[in-house]
Short mmCIF file of C-alpha atoms in Angstrom, two decimals:
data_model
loop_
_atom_site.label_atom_id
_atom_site.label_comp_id
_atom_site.label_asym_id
_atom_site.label_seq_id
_atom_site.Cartn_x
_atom_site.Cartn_y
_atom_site.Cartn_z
CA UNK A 1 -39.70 -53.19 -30.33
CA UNK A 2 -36.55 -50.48 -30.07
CA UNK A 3 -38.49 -46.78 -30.31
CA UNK A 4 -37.76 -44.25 -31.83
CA UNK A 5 -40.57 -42.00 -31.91
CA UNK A 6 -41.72 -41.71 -28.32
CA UNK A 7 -44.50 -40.73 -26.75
CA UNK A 8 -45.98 -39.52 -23.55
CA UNK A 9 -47.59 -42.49 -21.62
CA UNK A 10 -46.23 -45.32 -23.46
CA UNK A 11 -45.21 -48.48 -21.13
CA UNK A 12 -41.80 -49.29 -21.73
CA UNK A 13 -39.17 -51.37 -20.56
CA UNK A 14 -35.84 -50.15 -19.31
CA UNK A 15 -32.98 -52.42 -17.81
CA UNK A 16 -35.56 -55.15 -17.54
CA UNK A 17 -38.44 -52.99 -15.66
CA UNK A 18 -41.50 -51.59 -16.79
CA UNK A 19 -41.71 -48.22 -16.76
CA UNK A 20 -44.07 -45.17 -17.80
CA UNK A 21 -42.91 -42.29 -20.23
CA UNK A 22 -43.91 -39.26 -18.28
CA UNK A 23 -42.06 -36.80 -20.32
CA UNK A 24 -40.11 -36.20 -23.55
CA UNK A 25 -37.78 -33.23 -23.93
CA UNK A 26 -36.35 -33.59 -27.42
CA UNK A 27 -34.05 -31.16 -26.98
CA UNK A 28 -32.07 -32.47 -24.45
CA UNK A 29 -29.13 -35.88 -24.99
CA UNK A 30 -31.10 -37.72 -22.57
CA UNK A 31 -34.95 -36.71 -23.67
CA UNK A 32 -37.45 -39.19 -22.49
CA UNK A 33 -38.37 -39.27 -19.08
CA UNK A 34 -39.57 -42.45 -17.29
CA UNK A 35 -40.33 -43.34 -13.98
CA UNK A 36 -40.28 -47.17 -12.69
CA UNK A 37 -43.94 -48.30 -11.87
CA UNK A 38 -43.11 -50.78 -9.28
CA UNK A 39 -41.91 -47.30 -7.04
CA UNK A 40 -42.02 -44.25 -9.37
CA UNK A 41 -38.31 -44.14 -9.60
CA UNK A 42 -37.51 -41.49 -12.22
CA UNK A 43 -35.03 -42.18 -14.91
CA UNK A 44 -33.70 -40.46 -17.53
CA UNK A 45 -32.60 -42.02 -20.84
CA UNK A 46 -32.63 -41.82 -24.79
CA UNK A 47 -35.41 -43.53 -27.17
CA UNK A 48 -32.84 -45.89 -28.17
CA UNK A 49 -32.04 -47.86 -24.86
CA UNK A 50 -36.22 -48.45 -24.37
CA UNK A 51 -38.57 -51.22 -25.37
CA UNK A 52 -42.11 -50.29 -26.04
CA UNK A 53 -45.21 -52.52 -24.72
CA UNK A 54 -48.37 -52.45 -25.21
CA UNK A 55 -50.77 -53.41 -21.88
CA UNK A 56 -53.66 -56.06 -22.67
CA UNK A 57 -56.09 -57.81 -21.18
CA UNK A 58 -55.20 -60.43 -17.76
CA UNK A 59 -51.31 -58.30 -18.36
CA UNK A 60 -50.23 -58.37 -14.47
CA UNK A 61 -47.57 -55.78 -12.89
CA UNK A 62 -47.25 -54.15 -9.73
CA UNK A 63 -47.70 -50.24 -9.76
CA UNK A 64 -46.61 -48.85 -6.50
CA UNK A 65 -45.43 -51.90 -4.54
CA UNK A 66 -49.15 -53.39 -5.17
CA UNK A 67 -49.96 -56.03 -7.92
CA UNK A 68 -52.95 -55.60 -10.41
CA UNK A 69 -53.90 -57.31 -13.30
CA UNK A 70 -55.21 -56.07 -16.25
CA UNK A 71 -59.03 -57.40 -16.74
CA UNK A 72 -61.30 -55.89 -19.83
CA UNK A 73 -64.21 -57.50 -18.64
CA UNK A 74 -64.58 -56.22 -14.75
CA UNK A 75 -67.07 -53.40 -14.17
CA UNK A 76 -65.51 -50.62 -12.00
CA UNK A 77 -67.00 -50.01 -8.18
CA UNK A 78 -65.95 -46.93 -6.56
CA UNK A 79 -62.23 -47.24 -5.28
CA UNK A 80 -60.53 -49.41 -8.09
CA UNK A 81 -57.86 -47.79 -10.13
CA UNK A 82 -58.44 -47.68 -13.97
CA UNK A 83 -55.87 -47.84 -16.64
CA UNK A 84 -56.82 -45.50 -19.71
CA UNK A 85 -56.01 -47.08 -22.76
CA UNK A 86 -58.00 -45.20 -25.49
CA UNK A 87 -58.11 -41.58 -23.88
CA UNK A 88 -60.41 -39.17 -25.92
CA UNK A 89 -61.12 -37.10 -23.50
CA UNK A 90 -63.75 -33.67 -23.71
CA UNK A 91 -62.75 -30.68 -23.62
CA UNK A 92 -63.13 -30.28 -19.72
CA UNK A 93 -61.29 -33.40 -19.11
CA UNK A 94 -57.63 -34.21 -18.04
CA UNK A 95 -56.21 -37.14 -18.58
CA UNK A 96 -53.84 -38.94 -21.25
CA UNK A 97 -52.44 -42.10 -22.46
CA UNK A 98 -52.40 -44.92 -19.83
CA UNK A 99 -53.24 -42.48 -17.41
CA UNK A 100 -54.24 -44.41 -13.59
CA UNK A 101 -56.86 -42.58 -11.64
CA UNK A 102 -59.39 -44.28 -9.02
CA UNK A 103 -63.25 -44.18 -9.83
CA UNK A 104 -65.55 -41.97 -8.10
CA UNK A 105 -68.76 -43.04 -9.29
CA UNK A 106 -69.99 -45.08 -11.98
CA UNK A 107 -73.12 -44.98 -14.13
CA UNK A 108 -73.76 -47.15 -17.25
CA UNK A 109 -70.12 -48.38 -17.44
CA UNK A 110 -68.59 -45.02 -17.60
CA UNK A 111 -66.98 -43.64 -14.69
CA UNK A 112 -65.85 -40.06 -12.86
CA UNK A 113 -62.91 -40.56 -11.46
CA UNK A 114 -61.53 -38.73 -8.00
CA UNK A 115 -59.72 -36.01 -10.33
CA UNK A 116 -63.39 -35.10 -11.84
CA UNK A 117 -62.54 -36.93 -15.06
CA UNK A 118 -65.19 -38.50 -17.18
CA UNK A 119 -64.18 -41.55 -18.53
CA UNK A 120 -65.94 -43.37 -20.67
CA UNK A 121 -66.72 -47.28 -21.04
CA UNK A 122 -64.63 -47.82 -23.88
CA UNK A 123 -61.23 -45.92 -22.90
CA UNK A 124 -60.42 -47.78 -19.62
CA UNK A 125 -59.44 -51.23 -18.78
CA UNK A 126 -60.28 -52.54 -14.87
CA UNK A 127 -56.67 -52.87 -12.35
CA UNK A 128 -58.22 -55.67 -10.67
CA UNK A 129 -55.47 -55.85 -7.31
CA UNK A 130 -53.69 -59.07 -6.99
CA UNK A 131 -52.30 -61.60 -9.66
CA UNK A 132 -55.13 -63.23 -11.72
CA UNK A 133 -55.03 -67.28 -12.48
CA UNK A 134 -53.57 -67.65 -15.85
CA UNK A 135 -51.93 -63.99 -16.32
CA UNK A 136 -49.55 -62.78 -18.18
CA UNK A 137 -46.44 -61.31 -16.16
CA UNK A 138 -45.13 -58.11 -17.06
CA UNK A 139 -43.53 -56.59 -15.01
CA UNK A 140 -39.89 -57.56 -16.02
CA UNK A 141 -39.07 -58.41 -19.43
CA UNK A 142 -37.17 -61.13 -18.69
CA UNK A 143 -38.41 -62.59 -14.70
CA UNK A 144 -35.38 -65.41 -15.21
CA UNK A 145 -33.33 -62.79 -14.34
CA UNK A 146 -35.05 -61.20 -11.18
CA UNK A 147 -33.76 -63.09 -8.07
CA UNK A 148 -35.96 -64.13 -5.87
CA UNK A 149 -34.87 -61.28 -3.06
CA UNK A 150 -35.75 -59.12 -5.50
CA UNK A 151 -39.39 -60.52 -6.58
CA UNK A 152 -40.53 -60.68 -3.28
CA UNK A 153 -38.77 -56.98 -2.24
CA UNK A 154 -40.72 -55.72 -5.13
CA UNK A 155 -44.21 -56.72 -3.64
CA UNK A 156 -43.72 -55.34 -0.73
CA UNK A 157 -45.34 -52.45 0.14
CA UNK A 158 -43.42 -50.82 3.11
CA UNK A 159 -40.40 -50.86 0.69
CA UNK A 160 -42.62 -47.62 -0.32
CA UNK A 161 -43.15 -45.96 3.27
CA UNK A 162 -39.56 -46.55 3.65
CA UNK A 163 -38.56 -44.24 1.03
CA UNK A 164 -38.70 -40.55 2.28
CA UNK A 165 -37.54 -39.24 -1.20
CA UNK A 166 -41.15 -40.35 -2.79
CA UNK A 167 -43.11 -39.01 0.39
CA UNK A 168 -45.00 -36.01 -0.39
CA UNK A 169 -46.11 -34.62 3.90
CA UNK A 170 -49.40 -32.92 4.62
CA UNK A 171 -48.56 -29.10 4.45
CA UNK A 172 -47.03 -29.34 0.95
CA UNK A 173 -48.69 -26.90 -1.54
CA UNK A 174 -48.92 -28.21 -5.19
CA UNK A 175 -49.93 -26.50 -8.74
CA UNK A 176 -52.07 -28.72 -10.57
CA UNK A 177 -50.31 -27.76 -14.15
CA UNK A 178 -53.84 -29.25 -16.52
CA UNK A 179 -56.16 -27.39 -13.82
CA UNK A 180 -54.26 -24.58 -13.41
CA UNK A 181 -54.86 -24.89 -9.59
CA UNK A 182 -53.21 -23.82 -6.53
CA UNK A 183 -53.73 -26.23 -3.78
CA UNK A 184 -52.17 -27.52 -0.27
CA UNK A 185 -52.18 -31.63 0.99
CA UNK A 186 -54.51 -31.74 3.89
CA UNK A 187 -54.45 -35.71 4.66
CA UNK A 188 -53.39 -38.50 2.96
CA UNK A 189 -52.86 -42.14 3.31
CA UNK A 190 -49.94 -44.35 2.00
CA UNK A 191 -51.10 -44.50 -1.54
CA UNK A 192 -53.68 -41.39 -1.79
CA UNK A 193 -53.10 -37.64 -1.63
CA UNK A 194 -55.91 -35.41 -0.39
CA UNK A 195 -55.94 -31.73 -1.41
CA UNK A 196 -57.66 -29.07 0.31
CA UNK A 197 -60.37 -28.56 -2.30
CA UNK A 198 -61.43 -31.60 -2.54
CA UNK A 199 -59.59 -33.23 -4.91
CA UNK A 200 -57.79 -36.75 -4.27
CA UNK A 201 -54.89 -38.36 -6.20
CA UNK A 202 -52.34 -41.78 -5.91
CA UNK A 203 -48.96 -40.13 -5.03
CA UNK A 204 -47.50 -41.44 -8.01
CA UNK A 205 -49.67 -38.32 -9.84
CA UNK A 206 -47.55 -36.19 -8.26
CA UNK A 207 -44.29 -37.18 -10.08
CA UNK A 208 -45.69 -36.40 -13.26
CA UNK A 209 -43.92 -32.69 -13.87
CA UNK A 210 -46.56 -32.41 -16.66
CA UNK A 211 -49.48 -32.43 -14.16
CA UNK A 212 -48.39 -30.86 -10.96
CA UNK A 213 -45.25 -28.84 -9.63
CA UNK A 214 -44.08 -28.31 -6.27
CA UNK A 215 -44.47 -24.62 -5.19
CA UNK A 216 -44.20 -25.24 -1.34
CA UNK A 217 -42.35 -28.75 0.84
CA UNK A 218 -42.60 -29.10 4.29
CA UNK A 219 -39.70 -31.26 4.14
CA UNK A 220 -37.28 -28.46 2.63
CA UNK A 221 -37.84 -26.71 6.27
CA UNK A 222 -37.21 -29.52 8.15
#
């Protein structure tokens, strides 16, 4: 399905890949924003040269060089990702369309999530990690024409510790743009960022210009 009205969040797929609308700037010859999932590429394109898809249940795709698959019926523990489906979040609460943030706690099925977030039981689908028997591949449109270089380069984890242009370094000072929050990276792992008051996030968070901006890089004084 070609779209034309876009909007924030949506899963899409763009020269074959899925990718995540993170932004749409209708203003501008080139409005919607995406970045890749598989590394948080950023692209920039027009509504017209997208393909809109809609995540379900046992859907399998790798966000971040890791694979997941997409399971309705999983209860969360503490430490798996979520994928927000049906946000209708409070009033307090930060978080959109197909949002990914990792659970905190959990009580009754609904779950806090490391970026304070209440999520309830029937907005959020389980990212159970790995490929599921029986699911339903999605992350290329087409896998026929992936080589197999390529499928197993995607997988591949260190492909993402390689790239220096993704790597946010302790030091850094972000502004969380929904919080309104001022705060500097104090420790982090490959996949997790670590703020100094308290607050933890997957890296990929910080790409999104609608929830944090840069105000400080370690790396620009290197």
């Amino acid at each position: 399905m070609k779209l034309f009205q876009v909007r924030k969040g949506q899963f899409v797929y763009y020269k074959n890949e899925l990718h995540k609308v993170y932004s749409v700037k209708p203003m501008f010859r080139q409005s919607v924003h995406l970045y890749r999932l598989k590394d948080m590429k950023q692209i920039l394109t027009r509504a017209s040269e997208i393909t809109l898809y809609r995540p379900k249940h046992n859907d399998t795709f790798i966000f971040y060089g890791k694979r997941y698959t997409i399971d309705k019926d999983t209860k969360p523990e503490k430490g798996n990702y979520i994928l927000i489906i049906k946000p209708t979040p409070d009033f307090l609460d930060h978080y959109s369309l197909n949002d990914i943030e990792k659970v905190d706690n959990v009580e009754d099925g609904n779950v806090v999530t490391t970026r304070d977030n209440g999520v309830k039981h029937s907005e959020y689908v389980v990212m159970v990690p790995g490929k599921a028997d029986g699911s339903n591949e999605i992350a290329y449109f087409d896998k026929n024409l992936v080589s197999e270089e390529q499928l197993l380069a995607d997988e591949s984890p260190q492909n993402m510790d390689d790239n220096d242009e993704l790597k946010p370094l302790v030091g850094d000072i972000y502004l969380d743009l929904q919080n309104k929050t001022k705060s500097m990276i104090i420790a982090m792992t490959r996949e997790e960022i670590i703020f100094g008051h308290g607050v933890r996030v997957h890296v990929s968070e910080l790409m999104d210009e609608t929830k944090f901006s840069a105000v400080y890089r370690v790396a620009d004084d290197l």
